[in-house]
Coordinates of C-alpha atoms in Angstrom, one line a residue:
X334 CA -5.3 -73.8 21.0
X335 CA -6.0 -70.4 21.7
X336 CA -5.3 -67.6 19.7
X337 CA -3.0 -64.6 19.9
X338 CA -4.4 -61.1 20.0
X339 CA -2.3 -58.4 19.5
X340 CA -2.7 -54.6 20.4
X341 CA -3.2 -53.9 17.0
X342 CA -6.2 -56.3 16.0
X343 CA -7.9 -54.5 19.2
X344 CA -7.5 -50.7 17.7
X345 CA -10.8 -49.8 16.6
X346 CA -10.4 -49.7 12.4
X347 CA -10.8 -46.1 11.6
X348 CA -11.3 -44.0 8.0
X349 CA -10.8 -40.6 7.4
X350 CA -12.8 -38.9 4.7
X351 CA -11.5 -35.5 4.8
X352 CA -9.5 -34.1 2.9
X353 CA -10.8 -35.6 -0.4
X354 CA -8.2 -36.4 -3.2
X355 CA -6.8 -34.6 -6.3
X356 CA -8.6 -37.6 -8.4
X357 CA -11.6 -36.7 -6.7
X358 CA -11.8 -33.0 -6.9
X359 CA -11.0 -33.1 -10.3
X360 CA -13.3 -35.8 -10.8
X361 CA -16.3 -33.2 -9.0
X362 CA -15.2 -30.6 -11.2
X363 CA -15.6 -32.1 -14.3
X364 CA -18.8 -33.7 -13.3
X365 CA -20.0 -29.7 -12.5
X366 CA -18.9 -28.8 -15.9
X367 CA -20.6 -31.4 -17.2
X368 CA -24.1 -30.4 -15.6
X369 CA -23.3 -26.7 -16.7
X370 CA -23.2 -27.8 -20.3
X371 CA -25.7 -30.4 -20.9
X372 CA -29.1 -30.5 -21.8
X373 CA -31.7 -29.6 -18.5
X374 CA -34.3 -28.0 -17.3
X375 CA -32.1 -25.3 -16.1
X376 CA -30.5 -25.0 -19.4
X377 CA -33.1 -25.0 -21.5
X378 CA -35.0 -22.4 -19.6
X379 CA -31.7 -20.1 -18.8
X380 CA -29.3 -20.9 -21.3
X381 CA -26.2 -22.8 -21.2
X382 CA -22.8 -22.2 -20.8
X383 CA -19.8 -22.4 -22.8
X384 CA -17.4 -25.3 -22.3
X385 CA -14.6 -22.6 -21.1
X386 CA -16.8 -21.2 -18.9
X387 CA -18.1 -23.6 -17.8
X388 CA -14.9 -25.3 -16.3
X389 CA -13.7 -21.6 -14.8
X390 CA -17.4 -21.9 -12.7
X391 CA -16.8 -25.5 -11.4
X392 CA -13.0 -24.6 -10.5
X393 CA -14.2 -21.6 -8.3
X394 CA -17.1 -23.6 -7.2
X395 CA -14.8 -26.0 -6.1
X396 CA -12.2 -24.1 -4.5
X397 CA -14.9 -22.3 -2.7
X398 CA -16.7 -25.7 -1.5
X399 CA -13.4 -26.9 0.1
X400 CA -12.2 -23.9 1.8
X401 CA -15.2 -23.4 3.5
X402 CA -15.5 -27.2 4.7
X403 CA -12.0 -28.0 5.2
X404 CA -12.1 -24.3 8.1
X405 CA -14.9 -26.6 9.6
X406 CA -13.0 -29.8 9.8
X407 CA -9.8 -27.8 11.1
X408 CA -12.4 -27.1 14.3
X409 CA -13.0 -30.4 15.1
X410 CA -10.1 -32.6 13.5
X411 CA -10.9 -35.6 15.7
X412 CA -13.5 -36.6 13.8
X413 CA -13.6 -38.5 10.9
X414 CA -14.1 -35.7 8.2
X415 CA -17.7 -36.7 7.4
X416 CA -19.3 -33.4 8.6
X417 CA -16.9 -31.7 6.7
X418 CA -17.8 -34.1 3.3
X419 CA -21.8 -33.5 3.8
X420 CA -20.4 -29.5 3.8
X421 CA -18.4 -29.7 0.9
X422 CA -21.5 -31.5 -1.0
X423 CA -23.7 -29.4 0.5
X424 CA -21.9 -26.0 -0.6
X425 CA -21.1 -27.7 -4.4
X426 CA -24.7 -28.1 -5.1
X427 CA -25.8 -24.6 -3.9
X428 CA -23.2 -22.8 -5.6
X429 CA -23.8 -24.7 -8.6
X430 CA -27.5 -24.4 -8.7
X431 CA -26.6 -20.3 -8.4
X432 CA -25.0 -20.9 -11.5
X433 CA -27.4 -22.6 -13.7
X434 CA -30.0 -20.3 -12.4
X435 CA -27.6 -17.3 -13.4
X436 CA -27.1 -18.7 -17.0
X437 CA -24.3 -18.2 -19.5
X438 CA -22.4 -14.5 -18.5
X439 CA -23.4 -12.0 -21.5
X440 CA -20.6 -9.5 -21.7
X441 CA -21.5 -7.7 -24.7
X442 CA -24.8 -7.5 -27.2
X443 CA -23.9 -9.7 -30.0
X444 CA -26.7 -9.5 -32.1
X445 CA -25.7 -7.1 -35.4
X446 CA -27.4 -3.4 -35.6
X447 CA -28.5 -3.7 -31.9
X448 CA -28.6 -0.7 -29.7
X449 CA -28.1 -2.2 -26.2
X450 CA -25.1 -1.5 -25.2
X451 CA -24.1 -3.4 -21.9
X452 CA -22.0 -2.2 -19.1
X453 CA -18.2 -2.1 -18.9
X454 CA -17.8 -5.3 -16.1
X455 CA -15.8 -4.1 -13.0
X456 CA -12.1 -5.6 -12.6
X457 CA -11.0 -4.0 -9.8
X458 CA -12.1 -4.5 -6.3
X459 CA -10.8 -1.9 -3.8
X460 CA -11.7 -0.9 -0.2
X461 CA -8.8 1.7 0.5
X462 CA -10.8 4.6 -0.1
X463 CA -13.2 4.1 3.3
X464 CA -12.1 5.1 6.5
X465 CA -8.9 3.8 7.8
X466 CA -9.3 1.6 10.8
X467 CA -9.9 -2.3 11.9
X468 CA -12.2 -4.5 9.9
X469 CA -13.5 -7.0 12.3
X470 CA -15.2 -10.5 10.4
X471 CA -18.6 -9.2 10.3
X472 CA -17.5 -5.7 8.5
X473 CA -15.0 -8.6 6.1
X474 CA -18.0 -10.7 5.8
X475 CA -20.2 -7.5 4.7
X476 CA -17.4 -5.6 2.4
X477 CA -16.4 -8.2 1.1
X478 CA -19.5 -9.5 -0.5
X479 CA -19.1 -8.4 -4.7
X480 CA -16.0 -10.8 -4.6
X481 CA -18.4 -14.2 -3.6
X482 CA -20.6 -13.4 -6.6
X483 CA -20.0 -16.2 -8.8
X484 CA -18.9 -15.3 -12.3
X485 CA -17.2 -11.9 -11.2
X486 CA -14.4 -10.1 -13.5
X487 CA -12.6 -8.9 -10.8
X488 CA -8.4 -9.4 -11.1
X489 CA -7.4 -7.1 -9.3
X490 CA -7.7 -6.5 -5.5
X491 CA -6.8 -3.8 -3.0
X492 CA -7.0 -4.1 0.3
X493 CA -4.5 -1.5 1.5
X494 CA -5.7 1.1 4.6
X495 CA -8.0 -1.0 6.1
X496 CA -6.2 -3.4 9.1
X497 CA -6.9 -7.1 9.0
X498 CA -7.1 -9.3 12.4
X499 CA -6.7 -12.7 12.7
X500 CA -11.1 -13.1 12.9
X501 CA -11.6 -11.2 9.4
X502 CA -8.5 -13.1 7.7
X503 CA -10.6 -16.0 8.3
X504 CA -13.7 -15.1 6.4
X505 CA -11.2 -13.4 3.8
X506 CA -9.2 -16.7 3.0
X507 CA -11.9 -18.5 1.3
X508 CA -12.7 -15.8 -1.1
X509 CA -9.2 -15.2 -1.9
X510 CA -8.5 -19.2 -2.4
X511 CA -11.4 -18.9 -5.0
X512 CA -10.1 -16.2 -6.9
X513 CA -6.9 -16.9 -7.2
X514 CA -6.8 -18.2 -10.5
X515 CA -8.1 -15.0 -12.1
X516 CA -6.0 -12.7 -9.6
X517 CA -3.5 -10.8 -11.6
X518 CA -2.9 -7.6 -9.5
X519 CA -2.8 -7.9 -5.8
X520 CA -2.4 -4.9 -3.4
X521 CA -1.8 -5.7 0.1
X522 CA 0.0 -2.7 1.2
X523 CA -1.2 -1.6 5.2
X524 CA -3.4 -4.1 6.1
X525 CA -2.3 -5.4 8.9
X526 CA -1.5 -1.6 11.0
X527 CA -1.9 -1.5 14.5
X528 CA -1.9 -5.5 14.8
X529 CA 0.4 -7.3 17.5
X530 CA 3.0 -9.0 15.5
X531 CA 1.9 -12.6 16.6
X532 CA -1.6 -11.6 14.9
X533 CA 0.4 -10.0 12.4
X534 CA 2.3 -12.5 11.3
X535 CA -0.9 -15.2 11.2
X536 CA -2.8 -12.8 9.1
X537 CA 0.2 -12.5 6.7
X538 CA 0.4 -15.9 6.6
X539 CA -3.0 -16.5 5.9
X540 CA -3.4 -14.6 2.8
X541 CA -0.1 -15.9 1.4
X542 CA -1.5 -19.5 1.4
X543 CA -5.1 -18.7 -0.2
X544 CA -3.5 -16.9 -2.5
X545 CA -0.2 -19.3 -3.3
X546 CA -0.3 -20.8 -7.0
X547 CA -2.1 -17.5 -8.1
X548 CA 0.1 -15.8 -11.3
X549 CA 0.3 -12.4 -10.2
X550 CA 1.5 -9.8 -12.3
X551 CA 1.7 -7.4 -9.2
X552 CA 2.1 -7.4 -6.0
X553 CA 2.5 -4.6 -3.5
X554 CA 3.3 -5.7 0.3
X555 CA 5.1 -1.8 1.3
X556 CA 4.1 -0.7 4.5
X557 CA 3.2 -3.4 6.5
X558 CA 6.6 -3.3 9.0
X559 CA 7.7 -7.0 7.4
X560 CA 11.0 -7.6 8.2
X561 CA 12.3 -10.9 7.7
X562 CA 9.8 -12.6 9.8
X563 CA 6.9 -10.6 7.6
X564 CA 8.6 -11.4 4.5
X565 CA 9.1 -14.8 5.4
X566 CA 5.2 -14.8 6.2
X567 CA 4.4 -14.7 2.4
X568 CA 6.7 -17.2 1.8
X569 CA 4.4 -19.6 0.3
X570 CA 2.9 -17.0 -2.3
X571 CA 6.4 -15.3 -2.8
X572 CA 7.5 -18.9 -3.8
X573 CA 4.9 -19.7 -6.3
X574 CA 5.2 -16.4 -8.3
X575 CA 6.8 -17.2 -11.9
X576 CA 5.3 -14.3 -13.7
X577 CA 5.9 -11.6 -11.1
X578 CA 6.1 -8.3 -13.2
X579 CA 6.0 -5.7 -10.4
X580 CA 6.9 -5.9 -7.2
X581 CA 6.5 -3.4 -4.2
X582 CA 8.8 -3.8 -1.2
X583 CA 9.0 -0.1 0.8
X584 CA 8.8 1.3 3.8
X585 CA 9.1 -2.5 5.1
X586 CA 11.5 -2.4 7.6
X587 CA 13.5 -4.7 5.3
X588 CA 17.2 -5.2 6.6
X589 CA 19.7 -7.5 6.0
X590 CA 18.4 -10.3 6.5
X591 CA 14.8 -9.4 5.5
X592 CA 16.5 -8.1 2.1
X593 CA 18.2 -12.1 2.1
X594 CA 14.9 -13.4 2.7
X595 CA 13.4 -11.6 -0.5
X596 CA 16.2 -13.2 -2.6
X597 CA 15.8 -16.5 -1.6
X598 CA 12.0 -16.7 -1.9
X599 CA 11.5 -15.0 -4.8
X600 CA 13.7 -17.5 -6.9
X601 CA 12.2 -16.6 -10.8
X602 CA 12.5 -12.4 -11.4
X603 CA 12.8 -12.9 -15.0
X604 CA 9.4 -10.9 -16.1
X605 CA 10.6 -8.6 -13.5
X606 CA 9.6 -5.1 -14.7
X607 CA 9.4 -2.9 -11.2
X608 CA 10.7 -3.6 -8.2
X609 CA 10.7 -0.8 -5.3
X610 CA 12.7 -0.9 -1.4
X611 CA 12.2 2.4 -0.9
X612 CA 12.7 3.6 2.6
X613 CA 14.2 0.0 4.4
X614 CA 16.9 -0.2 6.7
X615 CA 19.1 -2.7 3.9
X616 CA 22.3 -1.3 4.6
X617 CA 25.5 -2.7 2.7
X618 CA 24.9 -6.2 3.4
X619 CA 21.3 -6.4 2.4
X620 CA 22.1 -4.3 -0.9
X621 CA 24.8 -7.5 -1.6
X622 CA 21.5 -9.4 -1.3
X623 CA 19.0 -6.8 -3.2
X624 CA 21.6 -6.7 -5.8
X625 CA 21.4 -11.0 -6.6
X626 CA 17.8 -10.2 -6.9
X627 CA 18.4 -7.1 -9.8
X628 CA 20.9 -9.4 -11.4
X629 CA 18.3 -12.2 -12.1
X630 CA 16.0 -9.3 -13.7
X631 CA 17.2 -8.6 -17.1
X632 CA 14.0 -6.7 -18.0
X633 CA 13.9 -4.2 -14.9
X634 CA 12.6 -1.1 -16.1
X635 CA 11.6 0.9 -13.1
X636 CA 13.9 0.3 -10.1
X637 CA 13.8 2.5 -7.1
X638 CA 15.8 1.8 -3.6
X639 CA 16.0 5.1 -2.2
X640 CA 16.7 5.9 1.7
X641 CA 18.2 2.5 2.6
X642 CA 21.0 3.3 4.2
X643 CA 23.3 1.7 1.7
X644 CA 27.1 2.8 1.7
X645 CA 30.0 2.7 -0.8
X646 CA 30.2 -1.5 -0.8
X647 CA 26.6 -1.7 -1.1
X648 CA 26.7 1.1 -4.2
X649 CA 28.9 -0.6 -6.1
X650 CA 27.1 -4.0 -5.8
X651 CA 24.2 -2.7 -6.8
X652 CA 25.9 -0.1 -9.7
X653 CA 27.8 -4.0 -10.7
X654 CA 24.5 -5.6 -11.4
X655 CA 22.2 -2.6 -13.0
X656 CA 24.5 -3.8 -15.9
X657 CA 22.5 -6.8 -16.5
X658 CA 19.2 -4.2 -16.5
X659 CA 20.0 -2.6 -19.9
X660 CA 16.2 -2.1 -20.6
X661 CA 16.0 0.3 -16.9
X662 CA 14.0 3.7 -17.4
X663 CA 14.0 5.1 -14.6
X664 CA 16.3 4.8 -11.6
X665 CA 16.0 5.7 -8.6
X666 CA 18.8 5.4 -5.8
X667 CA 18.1 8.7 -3.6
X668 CA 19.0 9.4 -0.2
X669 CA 22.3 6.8 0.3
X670 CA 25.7 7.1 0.9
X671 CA 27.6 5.7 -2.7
X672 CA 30.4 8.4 -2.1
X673 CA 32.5 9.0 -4.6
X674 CA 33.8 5.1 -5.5
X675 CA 29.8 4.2 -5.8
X676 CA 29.5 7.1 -7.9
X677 CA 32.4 5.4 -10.4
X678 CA 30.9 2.4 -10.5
X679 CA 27.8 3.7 -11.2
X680 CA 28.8 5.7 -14.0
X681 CA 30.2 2.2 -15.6
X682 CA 26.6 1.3 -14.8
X683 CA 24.9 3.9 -16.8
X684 CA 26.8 3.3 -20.0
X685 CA 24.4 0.5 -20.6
X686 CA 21.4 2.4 -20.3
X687 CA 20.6 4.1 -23.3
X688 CA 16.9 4.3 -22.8
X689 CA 16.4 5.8 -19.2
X690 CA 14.3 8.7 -19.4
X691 CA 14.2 9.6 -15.5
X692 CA 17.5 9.9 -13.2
X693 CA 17.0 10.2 -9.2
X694 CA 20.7 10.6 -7.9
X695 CA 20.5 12.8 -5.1
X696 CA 22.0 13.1 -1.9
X697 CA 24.5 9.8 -2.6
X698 CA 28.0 12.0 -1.3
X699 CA 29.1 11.4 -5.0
X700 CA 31.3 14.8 -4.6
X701 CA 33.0 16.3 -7.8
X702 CA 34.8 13.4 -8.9
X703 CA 31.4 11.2 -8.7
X704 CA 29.4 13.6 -10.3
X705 CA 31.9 14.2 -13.6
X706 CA 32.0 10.4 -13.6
X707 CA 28.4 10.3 -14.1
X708 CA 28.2 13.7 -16.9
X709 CA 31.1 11.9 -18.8
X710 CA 29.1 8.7 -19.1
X711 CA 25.6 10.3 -19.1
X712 CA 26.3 12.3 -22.2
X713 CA 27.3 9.8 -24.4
X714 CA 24.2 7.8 -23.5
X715 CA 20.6 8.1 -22.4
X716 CA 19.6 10.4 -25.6
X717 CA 15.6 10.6 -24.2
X718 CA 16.4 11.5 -20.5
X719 CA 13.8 13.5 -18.9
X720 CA 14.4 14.2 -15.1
X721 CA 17.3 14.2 -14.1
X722 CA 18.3 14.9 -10.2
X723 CA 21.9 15.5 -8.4
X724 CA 21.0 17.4 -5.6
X725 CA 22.9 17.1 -2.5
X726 CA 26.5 16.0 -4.0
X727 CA 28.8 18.4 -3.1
X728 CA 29.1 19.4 -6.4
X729 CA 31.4 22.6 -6.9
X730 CA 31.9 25.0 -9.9
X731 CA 34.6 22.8 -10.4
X732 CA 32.3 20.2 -12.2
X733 CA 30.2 22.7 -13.9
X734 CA 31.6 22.6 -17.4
X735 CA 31.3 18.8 -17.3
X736 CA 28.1 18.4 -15.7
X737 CA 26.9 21.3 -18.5
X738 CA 28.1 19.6 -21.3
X739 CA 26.4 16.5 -20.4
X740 CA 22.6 18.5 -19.7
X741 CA 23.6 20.2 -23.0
X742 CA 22.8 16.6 -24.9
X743 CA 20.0 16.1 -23.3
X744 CA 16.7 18.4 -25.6
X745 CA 14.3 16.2 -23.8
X746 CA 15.1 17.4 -20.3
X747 CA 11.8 18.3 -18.6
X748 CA 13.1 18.9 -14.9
X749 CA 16.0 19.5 -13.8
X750 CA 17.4 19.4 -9.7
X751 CA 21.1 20.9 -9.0
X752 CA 20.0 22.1 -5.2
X753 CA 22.1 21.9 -2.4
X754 CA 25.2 21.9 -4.3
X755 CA 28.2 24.5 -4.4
X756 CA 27.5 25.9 -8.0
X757 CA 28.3 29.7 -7.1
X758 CA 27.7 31.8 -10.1
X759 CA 30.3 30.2 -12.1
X760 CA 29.0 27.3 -12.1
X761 CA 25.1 28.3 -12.2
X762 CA 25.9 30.6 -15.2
X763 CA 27.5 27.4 -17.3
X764 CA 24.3 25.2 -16.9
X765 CA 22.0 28.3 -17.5
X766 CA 23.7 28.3 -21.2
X767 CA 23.6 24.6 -21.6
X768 CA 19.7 24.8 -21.4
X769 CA 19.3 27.4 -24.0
X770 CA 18.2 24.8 -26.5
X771 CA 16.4 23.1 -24.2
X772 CA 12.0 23.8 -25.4
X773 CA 10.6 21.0 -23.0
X774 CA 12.4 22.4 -20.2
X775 CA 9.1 22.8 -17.1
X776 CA 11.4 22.7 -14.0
X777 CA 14.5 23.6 -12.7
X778 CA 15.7 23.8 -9.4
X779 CA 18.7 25.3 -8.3
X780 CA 17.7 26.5 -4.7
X781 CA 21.2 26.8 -2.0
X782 CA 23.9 27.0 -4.7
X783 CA 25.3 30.0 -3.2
X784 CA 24.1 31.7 -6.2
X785 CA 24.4 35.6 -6.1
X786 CA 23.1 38.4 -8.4
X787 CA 24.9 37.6 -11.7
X788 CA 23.9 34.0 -11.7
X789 CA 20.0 34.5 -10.7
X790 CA 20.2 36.9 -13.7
X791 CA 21.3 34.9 -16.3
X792 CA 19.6 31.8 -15.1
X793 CA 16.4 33.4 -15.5
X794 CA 16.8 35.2 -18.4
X795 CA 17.5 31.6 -20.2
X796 CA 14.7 30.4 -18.5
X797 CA 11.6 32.7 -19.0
X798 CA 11.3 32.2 -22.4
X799 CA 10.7 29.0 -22.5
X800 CA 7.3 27.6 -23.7
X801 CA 5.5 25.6 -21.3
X802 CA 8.2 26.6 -18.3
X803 CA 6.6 25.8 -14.7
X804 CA 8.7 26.2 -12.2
X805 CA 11.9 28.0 -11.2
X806 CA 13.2 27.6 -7.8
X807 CA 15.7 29.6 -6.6
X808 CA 15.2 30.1 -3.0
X809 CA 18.3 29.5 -0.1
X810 CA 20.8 31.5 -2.0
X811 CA 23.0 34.7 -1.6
X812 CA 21.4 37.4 -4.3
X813 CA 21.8 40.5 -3.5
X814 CA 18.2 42.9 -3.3
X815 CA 19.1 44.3 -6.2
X816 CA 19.7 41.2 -8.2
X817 CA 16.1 40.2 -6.2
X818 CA 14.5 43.3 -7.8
X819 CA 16.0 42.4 -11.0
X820 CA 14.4 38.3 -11.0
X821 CA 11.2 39.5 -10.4
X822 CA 11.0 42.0 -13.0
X823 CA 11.9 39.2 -15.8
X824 CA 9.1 37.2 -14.6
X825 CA 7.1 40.5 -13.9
X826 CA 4.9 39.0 -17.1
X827 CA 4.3 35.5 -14.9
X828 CA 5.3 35.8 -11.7
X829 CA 3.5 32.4 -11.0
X830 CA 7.0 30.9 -12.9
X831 CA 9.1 31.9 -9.9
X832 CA 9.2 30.3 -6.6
X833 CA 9.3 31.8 -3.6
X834 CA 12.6 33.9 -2.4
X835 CA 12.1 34.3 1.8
X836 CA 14.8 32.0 2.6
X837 CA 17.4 34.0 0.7
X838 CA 20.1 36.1 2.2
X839 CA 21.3 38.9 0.5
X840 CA 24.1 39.2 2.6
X841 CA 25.2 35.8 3.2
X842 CA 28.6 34.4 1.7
X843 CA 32.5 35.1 2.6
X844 CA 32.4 38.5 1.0
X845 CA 36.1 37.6 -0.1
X846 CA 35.4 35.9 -3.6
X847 CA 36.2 38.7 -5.7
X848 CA 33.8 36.7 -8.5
X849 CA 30.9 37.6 -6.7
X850 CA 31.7 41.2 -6.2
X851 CA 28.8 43.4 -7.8
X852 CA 29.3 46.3 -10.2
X853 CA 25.8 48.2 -9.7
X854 CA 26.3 49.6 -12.9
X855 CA 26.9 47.1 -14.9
X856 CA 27.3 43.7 -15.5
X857 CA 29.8 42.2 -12.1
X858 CA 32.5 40.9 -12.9
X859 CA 32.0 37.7 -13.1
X860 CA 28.7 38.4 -15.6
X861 CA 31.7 40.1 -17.9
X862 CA 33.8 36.9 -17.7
X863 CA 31.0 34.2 -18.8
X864 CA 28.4 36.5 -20.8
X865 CA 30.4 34.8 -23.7
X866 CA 30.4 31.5 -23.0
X867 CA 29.2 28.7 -24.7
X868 CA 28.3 25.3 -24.2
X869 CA 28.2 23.2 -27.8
X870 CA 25.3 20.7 -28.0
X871 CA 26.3 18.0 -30.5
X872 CA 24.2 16.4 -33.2

């Protein structure tokens, strides 16, 4: 009786040998470390290495060994994956042999009383300093040559002004596969300019899988254009990070649905420390998502998302969840549109920050009611603030006496930024006397307040006598020439302490508020009404 043979009993039996196992890399490197650390000829004659340092070698020998032969099996993955195994041997033993003819690394002279005093070992690798333009594979191959050495210190990278294509990603990926387990600072910030975005987007992706399972501490992707197909890129390394302490996101074209992206791939922000949007397109809705991301960051300590187009809803999202952030420094939310209802909410914000030391709240439309929101708030807390910025708000001489008594509270106040407001005067007059205690005061800027002679006066009598003053800029406003004569004759001793007065207009204004009417004289009347005033600084 004849047999039956089927289709399958006449397919040619086949075995793939590529890609090797976990069993059986682990298995090489442990039989590496094991060379590194016994008795041989190399040994004896060079040294051997410690049992820790001997397993980092054989991991990076490893990782290095794969990469390179797995890139040459991905060329010609119809064959059985033997080329690529004689490869992976192949690179092993040579990278190995490096080793043992390197020796143990000696980082310092241990012996006691000896004079040799070895060189600091370099842990930052950086090519942003050369000219800015492409880097094809050869120049990658060429530049990139410290990070190959074996035993390097390096652990942090940075890679930023120099633009990677597709060809120089390539001979990049291997390195950055073998280093990823000493990687703790990674700066990847403009490296892909003037790139199509299919390249782009390859290159991106690259580096985010040689470099996925690496415990960063920083990473910095800003300028690179991202959006949510960019951010999505680096999915693979944004995924992996657990330890992520700072992490740069601006002037990444990151809208809504970019900013949703960044909250669902970054899942762990818990050792969050920094985290920077500056300059994105987030609006409201991608604020809703930014904000998920600050509330899952209980130790943010620097956050910054300035010019992102973010309105009222978006405002008080965010304001809602800097609650969590009670360790924040310094906060940044420049250049938005809170208005006054983000303003409020803000404020409720701020009560829980009592250790900020810089304050970036310009240009949000809080308006008077937002701003004494903030001063009522702001005085009871924040004891150590340092900078503190409101330019841009609409404020009026209506908030003055708030907003002083607040900046009277604050003795630590180095700078100070009121431009672009409404003080008048008034207004300019109350916060001159609620910075009379003030000795660390360096800057203060109170440029287009439509300020006229009596407040320029008093605001820089207050001001010149303070030790260590920089700066006072009081361009854009309406003083009068004689108030201008006046100015520079109290900083006639350091005329370096005043800024520069060609953009004021001495006969700009209404010429109806009777408070601003001079008394050439004398004191105007307006001088008369507030030379008395004071503004109590509490213990």
């Amino acid at each position: 009786m004849d047999s039956v043979i089927t289709n399958s009993e006449r397919r040619p039996f086949s075995i793939k040998l590529w890609p090797p196992s976990e069993n059986t890399r682990k298995m090489l490197v442990d039989r590496m470390t094991n060379n590194l650390t016994s008795k041989s000829f190399f040994t004896q004659k060079y040294g051997t290495l410690s049992q820790e340092e001997a397993t980092d070698e054989s991991k990076r020998i490893e990782d290095i060994a794969f990469v390179t032969a797995n890139q040459n099996y991905e060329k010609q993955p119809d064959g059985d994956g033997g080329a690529a195994v004689q490869l992976y041997a192949k690179e092993c033993s040579r990278l190995l042999l490096e080793v043992l003819k390197r020796g143990p690394r000696v980082e310092e002279d241990k012996e006691v009383g000896s004079d040799v005093i070895s060189a600091p070992r370099e842990t930052c690798f950086d090519i942003s300093k050369g000219r800015r333009d492409f880097i094809d594979a050869e120049e990658a191959e060429e530049l990139l040559k410290p990070l190959k050495e074996l035993g390097n210190s390096y652990t942090k990278i940075c890679f930023s002004n120099r633009s990677f294509g597709l060809e120089a990603a390539c001979v990049t990926e291997p390195i950055l596969a073998s280093l990823k387990d000493q990687l703790k600072e990674v700066d990847l910030s403009d490296f892909i300019a003037g790139r199509p975005e299919s390249e782009a987007l390859e290159v991106m992706k690259i580096f985010s899988d040689a470099l996925e399972g690496s415990i960063l501490r920083s990473l910095n992707l800003s300028n690179n254009a991202l959006g949510e197909k960019g951010v999505r890129a680096f999915g693979s390394l944004l995924k992996s990070q657990t330890c992520l302490e700072e992490l740069y996101l601006m002037n990444d074209g990151i809208s809504k649905e970019a900013a949703q992206a960044v909250s669902e791939l970054i899942p762990s922000t818990e050792k969050l420390r920094v985290l920077q949007f500056h300059n994105n397109m987030t609006g409201d809705e991608g604020a809703l998502a930014i904000a998920e991301v600050v509330k899952r960051s209980p130790l943010l300590e620097d956050f910054r998302c300035s010019s992102t187009r973010i309105d009222s809803e978006g405002g008080v999202a965010l304001s809602i969840a800097l609650e969590m952030c009670t360790r924040l420094k310094k906060l940044d939310l420049r250049d938005n549109m809170f208005g006054v209802e983000g303003g409020v909410a803000l404020s409720k914000a701020l009560s829980y920050h009592a250790d900020l030391k810089e304050l970036y709240l310009s240009y949000l439309n809080l308006e008077d009611e937002g701003a004494i929101a903030i001063a009522n708030v702001l005085k009871e807390t924040a004891p150590a603030l340092e900078v503190l910025e409101m330019a841009g708000n609409d404020i009026t001489a209506e908030a003055a006496s708030v907003l002083a008594a607040c900046i009277a509270q604050k003795l630590h106040l180095t700078s100070l930024n009121l431009s672009e407001n409404e003080l008048k005067d008034e207004g300019t007059i109350q916060i001159s006397k609620s910075l009379e205690g003030h000795s660390n005061l360096k800057e203060v800027d109170m440029s287009t307040n439509l300020i006229r002679r009596a407040g320029a006066r008093v605001l820089a009598q207050t001001l010149v006598q303070k030790p260590g003053f920089v700066l006072l800029n009081i361009n854009g406003n309406f003083i009068s020439d004689e108030g201008i004569d006046e100015v520079n004759d109290i900083f006639k001793k350091c005329p370096n302490l005043l800024g520069p007065l060609d953009e004021n207009d001495p006969e700009g204004g209404d010429g109806d508020d009777q408070e601003s009417v001079e008394d050439e004289n004398d004191e105007d009347e307006l001088g008369s009404k507030l030379k008395n005033l004071e503004v109590t600084q509490e213990n």
